[in-house]
Coordinates of C-alpha atoms in Angstrom, one line a residue:
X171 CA 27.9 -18.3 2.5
X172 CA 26.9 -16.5 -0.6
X173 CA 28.3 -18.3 -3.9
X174 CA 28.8 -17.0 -7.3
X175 CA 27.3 -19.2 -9.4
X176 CA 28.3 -18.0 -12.5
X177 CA 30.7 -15.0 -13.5
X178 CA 27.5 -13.2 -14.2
X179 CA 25.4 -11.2 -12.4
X180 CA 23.8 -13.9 -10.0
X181 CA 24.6 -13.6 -6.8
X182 CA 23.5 -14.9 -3.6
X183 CA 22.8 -13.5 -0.3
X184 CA 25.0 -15.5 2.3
X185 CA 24.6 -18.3 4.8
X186 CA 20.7 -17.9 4.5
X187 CA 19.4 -21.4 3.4
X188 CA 19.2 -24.1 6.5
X189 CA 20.2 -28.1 5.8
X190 CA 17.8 -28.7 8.8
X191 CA 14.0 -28.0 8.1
X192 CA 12.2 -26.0 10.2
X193 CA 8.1 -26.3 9.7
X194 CA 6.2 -23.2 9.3
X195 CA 4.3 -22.8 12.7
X196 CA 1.1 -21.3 11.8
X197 CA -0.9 -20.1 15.4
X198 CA -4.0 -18.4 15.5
X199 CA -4.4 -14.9 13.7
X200 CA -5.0 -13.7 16.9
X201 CA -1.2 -13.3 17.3
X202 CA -1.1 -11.2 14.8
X203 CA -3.5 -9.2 16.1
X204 CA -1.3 -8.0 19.3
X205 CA -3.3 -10.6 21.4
X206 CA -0.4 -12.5 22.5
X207 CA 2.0 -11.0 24.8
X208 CA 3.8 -9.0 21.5
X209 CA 6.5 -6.8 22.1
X210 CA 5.5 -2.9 22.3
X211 CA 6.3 -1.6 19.2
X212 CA 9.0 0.7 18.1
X213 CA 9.3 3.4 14.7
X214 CA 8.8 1.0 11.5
X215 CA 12.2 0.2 10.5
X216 CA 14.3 0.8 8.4
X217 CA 11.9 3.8 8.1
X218 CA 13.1 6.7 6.0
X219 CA 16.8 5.7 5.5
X220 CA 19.7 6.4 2.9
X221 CA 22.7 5.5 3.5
X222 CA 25.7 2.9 4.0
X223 CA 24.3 -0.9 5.1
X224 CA 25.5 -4.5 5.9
X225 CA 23.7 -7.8 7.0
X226 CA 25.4 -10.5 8.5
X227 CA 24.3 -14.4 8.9
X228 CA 23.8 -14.1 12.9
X229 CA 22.6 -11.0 14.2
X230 CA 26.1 -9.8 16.3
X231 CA 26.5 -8.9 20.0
X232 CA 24.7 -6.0 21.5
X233 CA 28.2 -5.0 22.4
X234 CA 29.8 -5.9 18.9
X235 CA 27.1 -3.3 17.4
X236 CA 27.8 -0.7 19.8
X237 CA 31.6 -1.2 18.6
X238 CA 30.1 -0.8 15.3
X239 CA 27.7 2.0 15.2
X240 CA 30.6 4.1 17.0
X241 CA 33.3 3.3 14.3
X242 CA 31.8 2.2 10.9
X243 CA 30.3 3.7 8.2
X244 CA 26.9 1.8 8.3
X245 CA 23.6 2.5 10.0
X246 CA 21.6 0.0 8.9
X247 CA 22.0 -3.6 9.9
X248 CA 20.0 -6.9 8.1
X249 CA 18.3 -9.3 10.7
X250 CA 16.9 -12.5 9.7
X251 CA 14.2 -12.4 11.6
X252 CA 12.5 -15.8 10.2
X253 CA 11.3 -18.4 8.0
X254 CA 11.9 -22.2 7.4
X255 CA 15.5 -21.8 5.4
X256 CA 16.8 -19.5 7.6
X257 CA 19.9 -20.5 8.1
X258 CA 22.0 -19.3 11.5
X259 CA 20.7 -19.5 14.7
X260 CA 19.7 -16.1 16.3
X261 CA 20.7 -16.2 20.1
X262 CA 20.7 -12.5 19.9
X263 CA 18.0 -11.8 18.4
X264 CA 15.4 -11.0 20.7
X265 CA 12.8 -8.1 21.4
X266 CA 15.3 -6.6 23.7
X267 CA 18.2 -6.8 21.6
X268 CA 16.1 -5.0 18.6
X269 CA 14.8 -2.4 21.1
X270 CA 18.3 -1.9 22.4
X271 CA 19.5 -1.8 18.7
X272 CA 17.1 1.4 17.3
X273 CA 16.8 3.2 21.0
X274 CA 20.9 3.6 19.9
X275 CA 19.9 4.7 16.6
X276 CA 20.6 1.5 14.4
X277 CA 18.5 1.2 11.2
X278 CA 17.1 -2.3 10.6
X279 CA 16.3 -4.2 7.9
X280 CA 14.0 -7.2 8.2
X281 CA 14.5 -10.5 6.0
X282 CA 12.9 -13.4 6.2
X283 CA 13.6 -16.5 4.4
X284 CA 10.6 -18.8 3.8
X285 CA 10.6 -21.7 1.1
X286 CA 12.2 -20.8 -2.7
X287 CA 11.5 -21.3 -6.0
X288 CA 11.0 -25.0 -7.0
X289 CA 13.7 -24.3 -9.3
X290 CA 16.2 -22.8 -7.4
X291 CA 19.8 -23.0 -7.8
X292 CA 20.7 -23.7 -4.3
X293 CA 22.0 -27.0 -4.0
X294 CA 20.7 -29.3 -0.8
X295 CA 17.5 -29.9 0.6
X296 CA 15.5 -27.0 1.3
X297 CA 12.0 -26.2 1.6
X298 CA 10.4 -25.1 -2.0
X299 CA 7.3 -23.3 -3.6
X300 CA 4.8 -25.6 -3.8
X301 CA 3.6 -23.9 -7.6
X302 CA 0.3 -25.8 -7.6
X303 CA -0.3 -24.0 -4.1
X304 CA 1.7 -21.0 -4.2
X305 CA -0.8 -18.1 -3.8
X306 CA -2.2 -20.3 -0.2
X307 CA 1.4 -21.0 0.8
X308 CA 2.2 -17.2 -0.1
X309 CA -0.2 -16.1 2.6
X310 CA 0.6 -18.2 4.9
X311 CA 4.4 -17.5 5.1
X312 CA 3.2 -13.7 5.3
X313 CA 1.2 -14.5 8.1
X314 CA 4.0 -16.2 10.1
X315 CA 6.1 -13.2 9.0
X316 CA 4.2 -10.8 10.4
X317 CA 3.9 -13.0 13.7
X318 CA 7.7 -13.0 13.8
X319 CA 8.0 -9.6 13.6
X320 CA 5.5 -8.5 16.1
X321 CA 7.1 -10.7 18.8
X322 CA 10.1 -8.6 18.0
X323 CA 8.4 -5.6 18.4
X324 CA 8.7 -4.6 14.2
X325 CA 6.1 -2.5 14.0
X326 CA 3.5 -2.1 11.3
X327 CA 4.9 0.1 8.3
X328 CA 7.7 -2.2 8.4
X329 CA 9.7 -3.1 5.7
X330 CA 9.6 -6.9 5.5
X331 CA 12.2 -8.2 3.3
X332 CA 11.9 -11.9 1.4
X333 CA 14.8 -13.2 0.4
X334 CA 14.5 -15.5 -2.7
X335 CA 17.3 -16.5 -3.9
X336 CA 18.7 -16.9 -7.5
X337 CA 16.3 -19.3 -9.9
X338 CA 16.6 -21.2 -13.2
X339 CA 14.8 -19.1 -16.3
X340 CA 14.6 -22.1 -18.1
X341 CA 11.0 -23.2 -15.9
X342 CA 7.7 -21.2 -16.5
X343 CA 6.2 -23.4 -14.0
X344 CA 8.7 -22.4 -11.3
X345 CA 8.9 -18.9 -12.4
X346 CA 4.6 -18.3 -12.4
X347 CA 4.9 -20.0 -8.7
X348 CA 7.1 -17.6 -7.6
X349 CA 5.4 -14.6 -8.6
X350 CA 1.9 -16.6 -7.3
X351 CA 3.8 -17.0 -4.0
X352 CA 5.3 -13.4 -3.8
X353 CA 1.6 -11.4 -5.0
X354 CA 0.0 -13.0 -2.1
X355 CA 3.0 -12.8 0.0
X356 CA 2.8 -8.9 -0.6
X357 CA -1.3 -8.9 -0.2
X358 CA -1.5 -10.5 2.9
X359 CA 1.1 -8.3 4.5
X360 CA -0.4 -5.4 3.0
X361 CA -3.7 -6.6 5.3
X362 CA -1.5 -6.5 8.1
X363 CA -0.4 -2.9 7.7
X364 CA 3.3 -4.0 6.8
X365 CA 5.1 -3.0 4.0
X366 CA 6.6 -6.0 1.1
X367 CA 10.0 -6.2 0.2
X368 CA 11.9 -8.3 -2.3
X369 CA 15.2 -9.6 -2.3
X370 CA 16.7 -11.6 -5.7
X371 CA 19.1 -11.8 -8.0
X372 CA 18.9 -9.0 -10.6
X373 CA 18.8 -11.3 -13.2
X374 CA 16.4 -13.7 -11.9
X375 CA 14.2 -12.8 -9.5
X376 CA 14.1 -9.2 -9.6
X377 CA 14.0 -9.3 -13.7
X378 CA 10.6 -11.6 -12.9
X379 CA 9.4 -8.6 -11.0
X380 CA 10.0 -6.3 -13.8
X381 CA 8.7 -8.0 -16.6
X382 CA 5.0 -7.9 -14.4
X383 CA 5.6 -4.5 -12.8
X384 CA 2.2 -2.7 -14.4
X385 CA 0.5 -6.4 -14.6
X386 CA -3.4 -6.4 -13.7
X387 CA -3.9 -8.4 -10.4
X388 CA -0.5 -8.3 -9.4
X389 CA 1.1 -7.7 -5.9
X390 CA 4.4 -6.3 -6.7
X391 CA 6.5 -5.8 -4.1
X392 CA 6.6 -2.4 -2.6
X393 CA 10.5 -1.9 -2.1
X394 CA 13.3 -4.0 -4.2
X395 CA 16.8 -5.1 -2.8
X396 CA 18.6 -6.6 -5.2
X397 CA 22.3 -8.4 -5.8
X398 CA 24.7 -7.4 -8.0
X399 CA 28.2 -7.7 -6.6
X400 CA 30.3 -4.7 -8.6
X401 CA 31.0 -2.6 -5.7
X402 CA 29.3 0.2 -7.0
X403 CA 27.1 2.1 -5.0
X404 CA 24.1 2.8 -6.1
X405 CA 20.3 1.9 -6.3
X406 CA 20.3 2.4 -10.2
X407 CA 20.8 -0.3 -12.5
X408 CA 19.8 -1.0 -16.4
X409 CA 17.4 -4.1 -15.3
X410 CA 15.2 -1.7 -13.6
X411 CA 13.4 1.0 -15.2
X412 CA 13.9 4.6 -13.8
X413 CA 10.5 4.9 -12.8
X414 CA 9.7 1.3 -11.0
X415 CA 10.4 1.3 -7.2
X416 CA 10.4 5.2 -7.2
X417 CA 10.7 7.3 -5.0
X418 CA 13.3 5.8 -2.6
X419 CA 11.9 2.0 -2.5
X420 CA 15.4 0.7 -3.8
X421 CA 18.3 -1.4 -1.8
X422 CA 21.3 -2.7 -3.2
X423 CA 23.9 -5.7 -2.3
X424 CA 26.7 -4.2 -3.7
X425 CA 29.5 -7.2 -1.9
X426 CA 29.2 -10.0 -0.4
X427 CA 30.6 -12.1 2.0
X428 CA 33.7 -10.8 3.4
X429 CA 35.1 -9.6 7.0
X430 CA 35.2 -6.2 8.3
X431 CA 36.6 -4.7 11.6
X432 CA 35.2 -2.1 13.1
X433 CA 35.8 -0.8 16.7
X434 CA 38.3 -3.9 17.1
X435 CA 35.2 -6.2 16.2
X436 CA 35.3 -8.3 13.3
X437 CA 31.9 -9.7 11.2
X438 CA 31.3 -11.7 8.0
X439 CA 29.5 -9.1 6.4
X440 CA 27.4 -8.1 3.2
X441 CA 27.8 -4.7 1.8
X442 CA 24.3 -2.9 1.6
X443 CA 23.4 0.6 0.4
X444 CA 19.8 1.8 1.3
X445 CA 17.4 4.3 -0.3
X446 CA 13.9 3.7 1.6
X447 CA 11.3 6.6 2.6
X448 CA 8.1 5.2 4.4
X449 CA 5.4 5.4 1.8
X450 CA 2.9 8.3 1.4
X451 CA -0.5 7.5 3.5
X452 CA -3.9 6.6 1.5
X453 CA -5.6 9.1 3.1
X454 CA -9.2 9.7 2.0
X455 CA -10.2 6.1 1.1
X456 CA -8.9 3.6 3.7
X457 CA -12.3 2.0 5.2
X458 CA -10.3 -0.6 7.0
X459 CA -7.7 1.7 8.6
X460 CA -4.9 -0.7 7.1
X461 CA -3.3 1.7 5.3
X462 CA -4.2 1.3 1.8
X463 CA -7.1 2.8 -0.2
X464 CA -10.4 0.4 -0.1
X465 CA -13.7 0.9 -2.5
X466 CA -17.5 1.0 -1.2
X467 CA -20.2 0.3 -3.7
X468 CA -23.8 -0.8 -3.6
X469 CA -25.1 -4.1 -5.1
X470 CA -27.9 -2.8 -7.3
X471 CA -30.3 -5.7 -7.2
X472 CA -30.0 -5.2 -3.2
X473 CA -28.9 -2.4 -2.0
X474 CA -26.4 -4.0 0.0
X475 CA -23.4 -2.0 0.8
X476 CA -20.0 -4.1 0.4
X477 CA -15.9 -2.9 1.4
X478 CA -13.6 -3.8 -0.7
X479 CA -10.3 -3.9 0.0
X480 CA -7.3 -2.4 -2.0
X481 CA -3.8 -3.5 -1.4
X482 CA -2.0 -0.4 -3.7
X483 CA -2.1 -2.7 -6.9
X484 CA -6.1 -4.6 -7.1
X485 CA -9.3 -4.3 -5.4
X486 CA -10.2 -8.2 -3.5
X487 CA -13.4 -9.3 -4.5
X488 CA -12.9 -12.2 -2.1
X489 CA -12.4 -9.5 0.8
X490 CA -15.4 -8.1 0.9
X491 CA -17.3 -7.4 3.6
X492 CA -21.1 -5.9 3.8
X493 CA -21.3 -3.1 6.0
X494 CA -25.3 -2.7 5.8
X495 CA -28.0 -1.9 3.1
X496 CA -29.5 1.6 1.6
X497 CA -31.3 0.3 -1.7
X498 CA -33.8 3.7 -0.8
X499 CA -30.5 5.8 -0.7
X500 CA -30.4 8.0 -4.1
X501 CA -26.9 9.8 -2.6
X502 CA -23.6 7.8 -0.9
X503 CA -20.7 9.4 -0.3
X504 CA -18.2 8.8 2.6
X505 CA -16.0 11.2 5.1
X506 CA -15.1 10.9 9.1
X507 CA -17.5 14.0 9.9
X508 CA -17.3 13.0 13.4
X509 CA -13.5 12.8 13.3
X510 CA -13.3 9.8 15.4
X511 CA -10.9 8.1 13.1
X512 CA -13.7 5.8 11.7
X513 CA -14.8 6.7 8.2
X514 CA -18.7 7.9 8.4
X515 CA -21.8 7.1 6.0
X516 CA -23.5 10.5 4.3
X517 CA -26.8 8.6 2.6
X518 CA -30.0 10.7 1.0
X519 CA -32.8 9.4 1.1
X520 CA -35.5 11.1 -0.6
X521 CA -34.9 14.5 -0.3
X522 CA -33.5 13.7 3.5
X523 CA -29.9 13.8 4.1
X524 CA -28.4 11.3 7.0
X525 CA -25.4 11.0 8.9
X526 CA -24.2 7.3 10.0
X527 CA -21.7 7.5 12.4
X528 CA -18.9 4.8 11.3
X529 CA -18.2 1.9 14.1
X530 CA -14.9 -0.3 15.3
X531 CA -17.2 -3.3 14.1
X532 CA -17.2 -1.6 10.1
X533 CA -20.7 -1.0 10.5
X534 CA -22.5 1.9 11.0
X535 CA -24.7 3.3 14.1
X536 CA -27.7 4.8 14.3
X537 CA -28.6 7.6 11.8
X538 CA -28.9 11.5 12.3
X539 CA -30.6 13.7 10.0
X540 CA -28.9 16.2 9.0
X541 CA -31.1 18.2 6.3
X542 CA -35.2 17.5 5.8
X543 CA -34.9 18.9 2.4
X544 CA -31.9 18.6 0.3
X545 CA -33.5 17.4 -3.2
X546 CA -32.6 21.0 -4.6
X547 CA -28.9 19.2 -4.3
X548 CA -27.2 17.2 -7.2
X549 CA -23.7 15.9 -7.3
X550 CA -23.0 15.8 -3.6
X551 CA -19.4 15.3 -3.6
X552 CA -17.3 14.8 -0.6
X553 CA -14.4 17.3 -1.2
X554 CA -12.8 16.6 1.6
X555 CA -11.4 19.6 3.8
X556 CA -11.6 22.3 1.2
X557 CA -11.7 25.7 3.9
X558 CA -8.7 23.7 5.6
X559 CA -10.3 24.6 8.8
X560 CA -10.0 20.6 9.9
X561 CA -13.6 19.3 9.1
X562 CA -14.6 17.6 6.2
X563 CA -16.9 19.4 3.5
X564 CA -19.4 18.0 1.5
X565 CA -20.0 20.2 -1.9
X566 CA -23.0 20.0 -4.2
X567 CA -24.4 21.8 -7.5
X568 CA -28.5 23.5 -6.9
X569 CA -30.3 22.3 -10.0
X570 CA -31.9 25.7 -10.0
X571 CA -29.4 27.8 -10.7
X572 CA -26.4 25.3 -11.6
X573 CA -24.0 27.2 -8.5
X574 CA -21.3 25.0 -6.4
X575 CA -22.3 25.6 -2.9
X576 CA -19.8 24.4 -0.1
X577 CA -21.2 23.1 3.2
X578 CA -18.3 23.3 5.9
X579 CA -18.2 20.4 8.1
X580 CA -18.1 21.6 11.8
X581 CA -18.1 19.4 15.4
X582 CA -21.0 17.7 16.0
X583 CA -20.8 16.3 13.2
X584 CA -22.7 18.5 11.0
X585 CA -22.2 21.0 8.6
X586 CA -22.7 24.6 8.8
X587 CA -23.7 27.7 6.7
X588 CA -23.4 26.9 2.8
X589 CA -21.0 29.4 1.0
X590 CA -20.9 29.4 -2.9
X591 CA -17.9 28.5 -4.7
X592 CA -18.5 29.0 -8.0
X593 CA -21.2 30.4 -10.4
X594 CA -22.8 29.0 -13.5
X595 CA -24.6 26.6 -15.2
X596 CA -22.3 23.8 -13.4
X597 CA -25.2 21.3 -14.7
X598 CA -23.9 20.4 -17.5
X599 CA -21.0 18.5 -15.3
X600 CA -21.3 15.5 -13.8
X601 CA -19.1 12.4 -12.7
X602 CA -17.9 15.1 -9.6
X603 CA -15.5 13.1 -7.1
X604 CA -13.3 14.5 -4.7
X605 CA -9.8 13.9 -5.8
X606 CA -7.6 14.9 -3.3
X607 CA -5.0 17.1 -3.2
X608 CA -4.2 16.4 -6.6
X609 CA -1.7 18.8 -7.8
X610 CA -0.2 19.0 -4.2
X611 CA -0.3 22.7 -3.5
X612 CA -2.2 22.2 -0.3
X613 CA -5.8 22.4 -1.4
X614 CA -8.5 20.1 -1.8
X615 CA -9.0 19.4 -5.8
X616 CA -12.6 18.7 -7.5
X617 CA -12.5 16.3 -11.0
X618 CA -15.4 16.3 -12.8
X619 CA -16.7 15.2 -16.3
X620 CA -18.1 17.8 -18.8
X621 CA -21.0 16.3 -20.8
X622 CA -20.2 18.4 -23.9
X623 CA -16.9 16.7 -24.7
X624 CA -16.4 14.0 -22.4
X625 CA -13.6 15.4 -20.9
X626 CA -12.4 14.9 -17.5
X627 CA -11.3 17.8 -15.9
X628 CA -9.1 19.1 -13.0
X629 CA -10.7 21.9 -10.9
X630 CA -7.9 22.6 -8.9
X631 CA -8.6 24.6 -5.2
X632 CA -7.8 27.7 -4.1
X633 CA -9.0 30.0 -1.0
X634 CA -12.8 30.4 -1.2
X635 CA -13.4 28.6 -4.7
X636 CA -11.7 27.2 -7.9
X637 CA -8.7 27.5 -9.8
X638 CA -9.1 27.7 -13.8
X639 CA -10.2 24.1 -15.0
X640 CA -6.9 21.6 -16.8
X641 CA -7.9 18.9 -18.5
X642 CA -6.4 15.8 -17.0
X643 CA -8.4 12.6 -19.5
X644 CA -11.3 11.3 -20.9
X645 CA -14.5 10.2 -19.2
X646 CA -15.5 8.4 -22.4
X647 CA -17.1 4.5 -21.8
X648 CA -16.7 4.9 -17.9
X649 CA -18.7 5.8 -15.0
X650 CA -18.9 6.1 -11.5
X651 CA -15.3 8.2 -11.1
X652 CA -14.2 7.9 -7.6
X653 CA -11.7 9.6 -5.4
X654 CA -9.3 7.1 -4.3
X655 CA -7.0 9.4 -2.5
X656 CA -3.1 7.8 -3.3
X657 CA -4.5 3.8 -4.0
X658 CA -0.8 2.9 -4.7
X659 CA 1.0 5.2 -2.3
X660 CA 3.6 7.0 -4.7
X661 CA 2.6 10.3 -3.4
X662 CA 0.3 11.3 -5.6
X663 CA -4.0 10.9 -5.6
X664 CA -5.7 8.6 -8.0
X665 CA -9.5 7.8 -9.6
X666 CA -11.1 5.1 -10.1
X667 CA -14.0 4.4 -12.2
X668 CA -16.2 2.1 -13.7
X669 CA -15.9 1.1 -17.6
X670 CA -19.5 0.6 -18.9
X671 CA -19.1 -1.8 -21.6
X672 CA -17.0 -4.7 -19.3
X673 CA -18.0 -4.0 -15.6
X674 CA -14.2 -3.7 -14.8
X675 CA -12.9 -1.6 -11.9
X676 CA -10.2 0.9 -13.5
X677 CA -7.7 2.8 -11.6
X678 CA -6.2 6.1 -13.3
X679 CA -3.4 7.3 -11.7
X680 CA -2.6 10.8 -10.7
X681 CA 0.7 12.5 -11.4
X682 CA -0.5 15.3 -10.0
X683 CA -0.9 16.9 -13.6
X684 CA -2.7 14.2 -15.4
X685 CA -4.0 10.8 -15.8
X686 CA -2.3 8.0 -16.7
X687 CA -3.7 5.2 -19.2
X688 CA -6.4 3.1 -16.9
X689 CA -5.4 -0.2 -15.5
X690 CA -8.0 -3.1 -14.4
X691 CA -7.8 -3.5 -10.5
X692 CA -11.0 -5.8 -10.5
X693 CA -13.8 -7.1 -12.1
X694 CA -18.0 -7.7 -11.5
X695 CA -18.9 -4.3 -11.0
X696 CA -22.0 -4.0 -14.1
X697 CA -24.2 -4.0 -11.3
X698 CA -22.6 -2.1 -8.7
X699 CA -23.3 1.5 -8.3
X700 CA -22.3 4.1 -6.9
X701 CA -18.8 3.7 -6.2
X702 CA -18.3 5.8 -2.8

């Protein structure tokens, strides 16, 4: 059962950590994949959920939670769904009882309970963090995660909960293992399509998460459930800054261990409150279809053309995968013309324009040319669906008269009649990217630098052209801005861009009014351009 250790604020979640070892099975990603008999999904869970929760050790009955969801207060029930100290043994839990479970219209919340800190302050043999390692180990325990909860049926957007339980402060080594383990933990999940979660101590644990919240490279997780036993309900506490874990990413262990009855059906329960929304989709930039924003760029010595995948907090450099070569191509830029769900190559070449049709393998097809002459074109800017008629647009500035000309995407994959959208010497601008809707009012947004000043600035959209400009930063020692559409899912679109003097990948995110301060999200890209 959960212990106090101290009269503090370190608590445990109960009756979690196993005497017996259980080995971490690790089968063929193929499982993972849906290639091995997996339960048919169900709605992510817990999904977009506030309200009252509780977690016990064993999952109960399918009769004890029908007593329960007709009496009690709570909608949300914990299952611990695996890892190698999971405590109780799970007769219930199978991919019936969870699909009998949410058809009723019970929330769950998966936790899983894989090896702990190598300083933990659970007493007894358990399986720990092995801090030399932790980063492999971290992706491995994802792994068997996510194979777990696909044979339940937990779908992708999940919420997958690790439970790490209270740790000594006293031991950098232990500490740096843990938030090793937990960045690749949340990574490799992240490739999955599943969401991270994060259960500690507030003092502990969740304070470790804190302190590297806005840290270059990290994972963090992306929802927190943490213990502090006051019986005060809330998601709020001092340890966490307002803005971390916001909007609705929060849980709290408010009790623990204690029996309720409900419906004339007792359970050692936890008390729980939940404040989880499903985060915002990527939307423009996700190449892999994982749900998280991904950068293409060209090698410049090669013309290869490499993916690289985002995971909301860095860009993998390790990840990458080439998806062809256009070292002839003076013009990249990406959108799914076709609308077949795969994202689609726009390359010029010369002063010819091509479409490549995007492919399951993340290659492209054969090539269709679109225009014979388009070298009267500069800045050709996917905008994204800018005359909201469902197509994406592709946008561009005629050197000859410096006018913004919008060229409507229509089916068969092409683009139609160009209509201008604004007038001017527009050629003194550069750095255009599609941002998005940045401000959120429904309308595509265009972000561009002026040379004069090296401003960056916000062009927001409106019906048939542009909104006044807003200056949202600077453009000053960086190149290459790119439209990342909402790289760390909070809701809001972000750029990215390249900063001459180091090579370093820089993410600037949106607030849908201005930039923040840039942070590194990777490194090596002197020689990579352009960013699409």
């Amino acid at each position: 059962m959960l212990r106090k250790l101290t009269a503090g604020i370190v608590r445990y979640r109960r009756r979690l950590l196993a005497a017996a070892v259980v080995t971490l099975s690790l089968a063929p990603l193929a499982l993972i994949n849906g290639n091995a008999g997996a339960a048919v999904a169900l709605a992510p869970q817990p999904g977009n959920f506030t309200g009252y929760g509780f977690d016990a050790c064993t999952a109960p009955s399918s009769d004890a939670m029908a007593a329960w969801l007709k009496s009690s207060p709570y909608r949300a029930a914990g299952i611990y769904f695996g890892g190698n100290n999971r405590g109780c043994t799970q007769k219930n839990l199978t991919a019936d009882w969870v699909r009998e479970q949410v058809t009723r219209g019970w929330r769950l919340i998966p936790l899983y309970v894989g090896p702990q800190a190598s300083c933990t302050q659970i007493t007894g043999k358990r399986n720990l963090i092995d801090n030399k390692n932790a980063a492999a180990q971290g992706r491995a325990t994802a792994e068997d995660a996510v194979r777990q909860a696909t044979a339940l049926g937990l779908s992708k957007e999940s919420v997958l909960i690790y439970d790490m339980e209270s740790y000594r402060m006293d031991d950098a080594a232990c500490r740096n293992g843990v938030l090793q383990f937990m960045s690749a933990w949340s990574a490799r999940l992240h490739d999955f399509g599943y969401f991270s979660g994060y259960y500690s101590s507030i003092a502990t644990g969740i304070a470790d998460q804190v302190a590297v919240y806005h840290q270059a490279g990290y994972v963090r997780p992306d929802y927190v459930d943490f213990a502090r036993w006051d019986q005060v309900v809330t998601v709020t506490d001092k340890v966490i800054p307002a803005s971390y874990w916001q909007p609705k990413r929060r849980m709290k262990q408010y009790r623990g261990a204690h029996q309720e009855t409900w419906g004339g059906v007792t359970i050692n329960i936890d008390n729980d409150y939940l404040d989880f929304a499903r985060l915002p989709a990527a939307k423009l930039s996700d190449w892999n279809r994982n749900g998280w924003s991904d950068v293409l760029a060209r090698t410049s010595s090669t013309g290869n053309l490499f993916a690289y995948p985002g995971n909301g907090s860095f860009v993998s450099e390790g990840g990458r995968a080439n998806v062809g070569a256009h070292k002839s191509a003076n013009a990249l830029l990406r959108m799914d013309l076709n609308r077949d769900g795969y994202v689609d190559l726009i390359a010029r070449t010369g002063a010819a324009v091509y479409f490549y049709p995007g492919l399951a393998s993340g290659r492209f097809g054969a090539r269709k040319q679109l225009y014979k002459n388009f070298g009267h074109m500069r800045e050709l800017t996917s905008i994204g669906d800018f005359n909201r008629d469902g197509y994406p647009d592709l946008l561009g500035v005629q050197t000859s008269n410096g006018n913004v000309y919008l060229y409507p995407g229509q089916k068969g994959a092409k683009f139609g009649t160009r209509k201008a959208l604004a007038y001017g010497d527009w050629t003194k601008r550069s750095e255009f990217t599609g941002a998005g809707d940045f401000d959120r009012d429904g309308f595509q947004d265009l972000v561009l630098k002026l040379n004069s000043n090296n401003g960056l600035y916000l062009f927001p959209g409106k019906s048939g052209g542009f909104k006044s400009p807003v200056r949202i930063g600077s453009a000053a020692g960086f190149r290459d801005f790119l439209g990342v559409g909402d790289f760390d899912r909070d809701g809001y679109t972000d750029l990215a861009a390249v900063q001459s003097s180091t090579g370093n990948l820089t993410l600037f995110r949106g607030n849908g009014k201005i930039l923040a301060a840039g942070v590194r999200i990777s490194t090596g890209y002197k020689g990579r351009s352009p960013l699409f």
